[in-house]
Amino acid sequence: MKKIKLSILFLLASISAFAVEAAPAPMATPPAPGFSLSSSELLILFLLLFVVIMLFVAITLLNAFKVIYNEQVNPTPYLNPEKHKALDYEAWLGKRPSKPSIWIKLLSLKPIEEEKDLVIEHAYDGIQELNNPVPTWFNVLFYGSIIFAAGYLFYYHVGGYGDRQDTEYEKEMASAQIEKKAFLAKAGAAIDETSVKVDKDAAVLAEGKTIFDTNCKVCHGDKLQGIIGPDLVDEYWLHGGGIHNIFKTIKYGVPEKGMVSWEKTLTPKQISAVANYILSQAGTNPPGAKEHQGEKYEEKAP
């Protein structure tokens, strides 16, 4: 046994020496950022893992050798197995629990000695049929579903205490409309000259007309025909046409020509509504329109 222990210790010492010799000297290059390891560090980790595994194997073999050695020195005496007398059926039934278990109650199982009471009085080719009772769990679910259906009918349809599916649908649609308006109001604050879109919705155009009549018709006329400022219904523009350029002009203004900036007066959504209203009036040719100013605009990609 001492020879076995010495051999295992010598094996562990050899593995440790091999791990030390095999590990190369660390490189002078700086380590990579993060958790990345160099090849030498990975090799050292693998060798350490190998040493741990070999140590576990060595300890297991040592314990196995101990058992074998002890068995050889002090062998376990062989004992003949005890023979127990087989119980007859009546004695076996007497040792069974008198009360049925919960599992037997749920499945409504009957003991084998009561099988004669379950036999139906007809047979075919010597095959008899048993009138087994319906399992308890099935009866619980069946009658429970009837009670639940009666309560559901009274709560939702007779008493009217709960909302039915059509009422729930109407409430959810109303809630969705509120959430939609809140989302659109929040999204409207993010509109700028690069993200503005052409919108021909009647409500948007009506809002744009109201804002235009309140703030812009003094200079551009009620028909956009132009008074102090240029007309806004032809194809010629001083600062570019299209939804993006019109939005930008309204937002930042042209101070050197008397066009004020509306960025701090109107919200991005309101500026978008005015720009879309102006575009909707293109080509209307109102009477008394000013002559063309600027250059003819052709729509381009924003």
Coordinates of C-alpha atoms in Angstrom, one line a residue:
M1 CA 0.0 0.0 0.0
K2 CA 2.9 2.3 0.8
K3 CA 4.3 1.7 -2.7
I4 CA 0.9 2.7 -4.2
K5 CA 0.9 6.0 -2.3
L6 CA 4.5 6.7 -3.3
S7 CA 3.7 6.1 -6.9
I8 CA 0.7 8.5 -6.8
L9 CA 2.8 11.2 -5.1
F10 CA 5.5 10.8 -7.7
L11 CA 2.9 11.0 -10.5
L12 CA 1.5 14.3 -9.1
A13 CA 5.0 15.7 -8.7
S14 CA 5.9 14.8 -12.3
I15 CA 2.7 16.5 -13.6
S16 CA 3.4 19.7 -11.6
A17 CA 7.0 19.8 -12.9
F18 CA 5.7 19.3 -16.4
A19 CA 3.2 22.2 -16.0
V20 CA 6.0 24.5 -14.8
E21 CA 8.4 23.6 -17.6
A22 CA 5.8 23.7 -20.3
A23 CA 4.6 27.2 -19.4
P24 CA 6.6 29.7 -21.6
A25 CA 7.8 33.0 -20.4
P26 CA 5.3 35.8 -20.6
M27 CA 5.5 38.0 -23.7
A28 CA 6.5 41.6 -23.5
T29 CA 3.4 42.8 -25.5
P30 CA 0.7 44.5 -23.5
P31 CA -2.4 42.4 -22.8
A32 CA -5.4 43.0 -25.1
P33 CA -8.3 45.1 -23.6
G34 CA -11.2 43.3 -22.0
F35 CA -11.1 39.6 -20.9
S36 CA -9.1 38.2 -23.8
L37 CA -6.2 35.9 -22.9
S38 CA -2.9 35.3 -24.7
S39 CA -2.0 31.9 -26.0
S40 CA 0.5 31.4 -23.2
E41 CA -2.1 32.2 -20.5
L42 CA -4.6 29.8 -22.1
L43 CA -1.9 27.1 -22.1
I44 CA -1.3 27.6 -18.4
L45 CA -5.0 27.4 -17.7
F46 CA -5.4 24.2 -19.6
L47 CA -2.4 22.7 -17.8
L48 CA -3.8 23.7 -14.5
L49 CA -7.1 22.2 -15.4
F50 CA -5.3 19.0 -16.5
V51 CA -3.5 18.9 -13.1
V52 CA -6.8 19.2 -11.2
I53 CA -8.4 16.4 -13.3
M54 CA -5.4 14.2 -12.8
L55 CA -5.5 14.9 -9.0
F56 CA -9.1 13.9 -8.9
V57 CA -8.4 10.7 -10.8
A58 CA -5.5 9.9 -8.5
I59 CA -7.6 10.4 -5.3
T60 CA -10.3 8.2 -6.8
L61 CA -7.8 5.5 -7.6
L62 CA -6.2 5.8 -4.2
N63 CA -9.6 5.2 -2.5
A64 CA -10.3 2.3 -4.8
F65 CA -6.9 0.7 -4.0
K66 CA -7.6 1.2 -0.3
V67 CA -10.8 -0.7 -0.6
I68 CA -9.1 -3.5 -2.5
Y69 CA -6.3 -3.7 -0.1
N70 CA -8.5 -3.8 3.0
E71 CA -10.6 -6.5 1.3
Q72 CA -7.5 -8.6 0.7
V73 CA -6.3 -8.1 4.3
N74 CA -9.7 -8.5 6.0
P75 CA -12.0 -10.3 3.6
T76 CA -15.7 -10.0 4.3
P77 CA -17.2 -13.3 5.3
Y78 CA -19.9 -14.8 3.1
L79 CA -23.3 -15.1 4.7
N80 CA -26.1 -17.2 3.3
P81 CA -29.3 -15.1 2.6
E82 CA -32.1 -15.5 5.0
K83 CA -35.1 -17.3 3.6
H84 CA -38.5 -15.7 4.4
K85 CA -41.7 -17.7 4.3
A86 CA -44.0 -16.6 1.5
L87 CA -47.2 -15.1 2.8
D88 CA -50.5 -16.4 1.6
Y89 CA -53.1 -14.1 0.0
E90 CA -55.1 -13.6 3.1
A91 CA -52.1 -12.7 5.2
W92 CA -50.9 -10.3 2.5
L93 CA -54.3 -8.6 2.5
G94 CA -54.1 -8.3 6.2
K95 CA -50.9 -6.3 6.0
R96 CA -52.3 -3.8 3.5
P97 CA -53.5 -0.5 4.8
S98 CA -57.1 -0.5 5.8
K99 CA -57.9 3.0 4.5
P100 CA -57.6 3.6 0.8
S101 CA -55.0 6.2 -0.3
I102 CA -55.9 9.6 -1.9
W103 CA -54.8 8.3 -5.3
I104 CA -57.2 5.3 -5.0
K105 CA -60.0 7.6 -4.0
L106 CA -59.4 10.0 -7.0
L107 CA -59.4 7.1 -9.5
S108 CA -62.2 5.3 -7.7
L109 CA -60.3 2.1 -7.8
K110 CA -61.8 -1.0 -6.3
P111 CA -59.8 -3.9 -4.7
I112 CA -59.6 -7.1 -6.6
E113 CA -61.7 -9.0 -4.0
E114 CA -64.7 -6.7 -4.9
E115 CA -64.5 -7.5 -8.6
K116 CA -67.3 -10.0 -8.4
D117 CA -69.7 -7.2 -7.4
L118 CA -68.8 -5.2 -10.5
V119 CA -69.4 -7.9 -13.1
I120 CA -72.2 -7.1 -15.6
E121 CA -74.5 -10.0 -16.3
H122 CA -73.6 -10.6 -19.9
A123 CA -70.6 -12.1 -21.5
Y124 CA -69.3 -12.6 -25.1
D125 CA -66.9 -15.5 -25.8
G126 CA -66.3 -15.8 -22.1
I127 CA -65.3 -12.2 -21.8
Q128 CA -67.0 -10.4 -18.9
E129 CA -67.4 -6.7 -18.6
L130 CA -67.0 -4.8 -15.3
N131 CA -69.2 -1.8 -14.3
N132 CA -66.3 0.3 -13.0
P133 CA -67.4 3.6 -11.3
V134 CA -66.7 6.9 -12.9
P135 CA -63.4 8.3 -11.4
T136 CA -63.9 10.9 -8.7
W137 CA -61.7 13.5 -10.4
F138 CA -63.9 13.3 -13.5
N139 CA -67.0 13.9 -11.5
V140 CA -65.4 16.9 -9.7
L141 CA -64.4 18.5 -13.0
F142 CA -67.8 17.8 -14.7
Y143 CA -70.0 19.2 -11.9
G144 CA -67.5 22.0 -11.2
S145 CA -67.7 23.1 -14.8
I146 CA -71.5 23.2 -14.5
I147 CA -71.3 25.3 -11.3
F148 CA -68.8 27.6 -13.0
A149 CA -71.0 28.0 -16.1
A150 CA -74.0 28.9 -13.9
G151 CA -71.9 31.6 -12.1
Y152 CA -70.5 32.9 -15.3
L153 CA -74.0 33.2 -16.8
F154 CA -75.4 35.1 -13.8
Y155 CA -72.3 37.4 -13.5
Y156 CA -72.0 38.5 -17.1
H157 CA -75.4 38.0 -18.7
V158 CA -78.1 38.0 -16.0
G159 CA -76.7 40.4 -13.4
G160 CA -74.6 42.4 -15.8
Y161 CA -71.8 42.9 -13.2
G162 CA -69.0 42.2 -15.7
D163 CA -68.3 43.5 -19.2
R164 CA -69.1 41.1 -22.1
Q165 CA -66.8 40.7 -25.1
D166 CA -68.5 43.4 -27.2
T167 CA -68.3 45.9 -24.3
E168 CA -64.7 45.1 -23.6
Y169 CA -64.0 45.6 -27.3
E170 CA -65.5 49.0 -27.3
K171 CA -63.6 50.0 -24.2
E172 CA -60.3 48.8 -25.6
M173 CA -60.9 50.6 -28.9
A174 CA -61.7 53.9 -27.0
S175 CA -58.5 53.4 -24.9
A176 CA -56.6 52.7 -28.1
Q177 CA -57.8 56.0 -29.6
I178 CA -56.7 57.9 -26.5
E179 CA -53.3 56.2 -26.6
K180 CA -53.1 56.9 -30.4
K181 CA -53.7 60.6 -29.9
A182 CA -51.1 60.8 -27.1
F183 CA -48.6 59.0 -29.3
L184 CA -49.3 61.3 -32.3
A185 CA -49.0 64.3 -30.0
K186 CA -45.7 63.1 -28.7
A187 CA -44.5 62.1 -32.2
G188 CA -45.5 65.6 -33.5
A189 CA -42.9 67.3 -31.3
A190 CA -40.2 65.3 -33.1
I191 CA -41.1 66.6 -36.6
D192 CA -38.5 68.8 -38.3
E193 CA -37.6 69.8 -41.9
T194 CA -36.0 66.4 -42.6
S195 CA -38.8 64.2 -41.3
V196 CA -41.9 66.2 -42.2
K197 CA -44.3 64.3 -44.5
V198 CA -47.0 65.3 -46.9
D199 CA -50.4 64.9 -45.2
K200 CA -53.6 65.5 -47.0
D201 CA -55.9 64.6 -44.1
A202 CA -58.9 67.0 -44.0
A203 CA -58.4 67.7 -40.2
V204 CA -54.7 68.6 -40.8
L205 CA -55.5 70.9 -43.7
A206 CA -58.3 72.6 -41.7
E207 CA -55.9 73.2 -38.8
G208 CA -53.3 74.6 -41.2
K209 CA -55.8 77.0 -42.8
T210 CA -56.9 78.3 -39.4
I211 CA -53.3 78.9 -38.4
F212 CA -52.5 80.5 -41.8
D213 CA -55.6 82.8 -41.6
T214 CA -54.5 83.9 -38.1
N215 CA -50.9 84.6 -38.7
C216 CA -50.0 84.6 -42.4
K217 CA -52.7 86.1 -44.6
V218 CA -51.7 89.6 -43.6
C219 CA -48.6 89.2 -45.8
H220 CA -49.6 86.5 -48.2
G221 CA -53.4 87.1 -48.6
D222 CA -56.4 85.1 -47.7
K223 CA -56.1 83.1 -51.0
L224 CA -52.3 82.9 -50.8
Q225 CA -52.2 85.3 -53.7
G226 CA -49.4 87.4 -52.1
I227 CA -49.6 91.0 -50.8
I228 CA -46.4 92.0 -49.1
G229 CA -45.0 88.6 -49.3
P230 CA -44.9 86.5 -52.5
D231 CA -47.8 84.4 -53.7
L232 CA -47.7 80.7 -52.6
V233 CA -49.8 79.0 -55.2
D234 CA -47.6 79.0 -58.3
E235 CA -44.5 76.9 -59.2
Y236 CA -42.0 79.6 -58.5
W237 CA -40.3 79.9 -55.1
L238 CA -37.8 82.2 -53.6
H239 CA -36.5 79.7 -51.0
G240 CA -37.5 76.3 -52.5
G241 CA -40.8 74.6 -52.7
G242 CA -41.9 71.2 -51.5
I243 CA -42.9 70.1 -48.0
H244 CA -39.3 70.2 -46.6
N245 CA -38.3 73.6 -47.9
I246 CA -41.7 75.2 -46.9
F247 CA -41.4 73.8 -43.4
K248 CA -37.9 75.1 -43.1
T249 CA -38.8 78.6 -44.3
I250 CA -41.7 78.8 -41.9
K251 CA -39.7 77.4 -39.0
Y252 CA -36.6 79.6 -39.4
G253 CA -38.0 82.5 -41.4
V254 CA -36.1 84.9 -43.6
P255 CA -35.3 87.9 -41.3
E256 CA -33.5 89.9 -44.0
K257 CA -36.8 90.0 -46.1
G258 CA -39.2 90.5 -43.2
M259 CA -40.2 86.8 -42.8
V260 CA -40.1 86.1 -39.1
S261 CA -39.3 82.8 -37.5
W262 CA -42.2 80.8 -36.2
E263 CA -40.2 78.2 -34.4
K264 CA -40.9 79.6 -30.9
T265 CA -44.5 80.5 -31.7
L266 CA -45.9 77.4 -33.4
T267 CA -45.2 73.7 -32.6
P268 CA -43.6 71.5 -35.2
K269 CA -47.0 69.8 -35.7
Q270 CA -48.6 73.2 -36.4
I271 CA -45.9 74.2 -38.8
S272 CA -46.4 70.9 -40.6
A273 CA -50.1 71.6 -40.9
V274 CA -49.5 75.1 -42.4
A275 CA -46.9 73.7 -44.8
N276 CA -49.4 71.0 -46.0
Y277 CA -52.2 73.6 -46.3
I278 CA -49.9 75.7 -48.5
L279 CA -49.1 72.7 -50.7
S280 CA -52.8 71.9 -51.0
Q281 CA -53.5 75.3 -52.5
A282 CA -51.0 75.0 -55.3
G283 CA -52.3 75.8 -58.8
T284 CA -55.5 77.4 -57.6
N285 CA -54.7 80.7 -59.4
P286 CA -56.6 83.2 -57.3
P287 CA -57.5 86.6 -58.8
G288 CA -55.0 89.3 -58.2
A289 CA -52.1 87.0 -57.7
K290 CA -48.7 88.6 -57.7
E291 CA -46.4 87.9 -60.6
H292 CA -43.9 85.0 -60.4
Q293 CA -41.0 85.4 -58.0
G294 CA -37.9 83.2 -57.6
E295 CA -37.2 80.1 -59.6
K296 CA -39.5 77.3 -60.8
Y297 CA -39.2 74.4 -58.3
E298 CA -39.1 70.8 -59.3
E299 CA -39.5 68.2 -56.5
K300 CA -36.3 66.4 -55.5
A301 CA -35.3 63.9 -52.9
P302 CA -35.0 65.6 -49.5

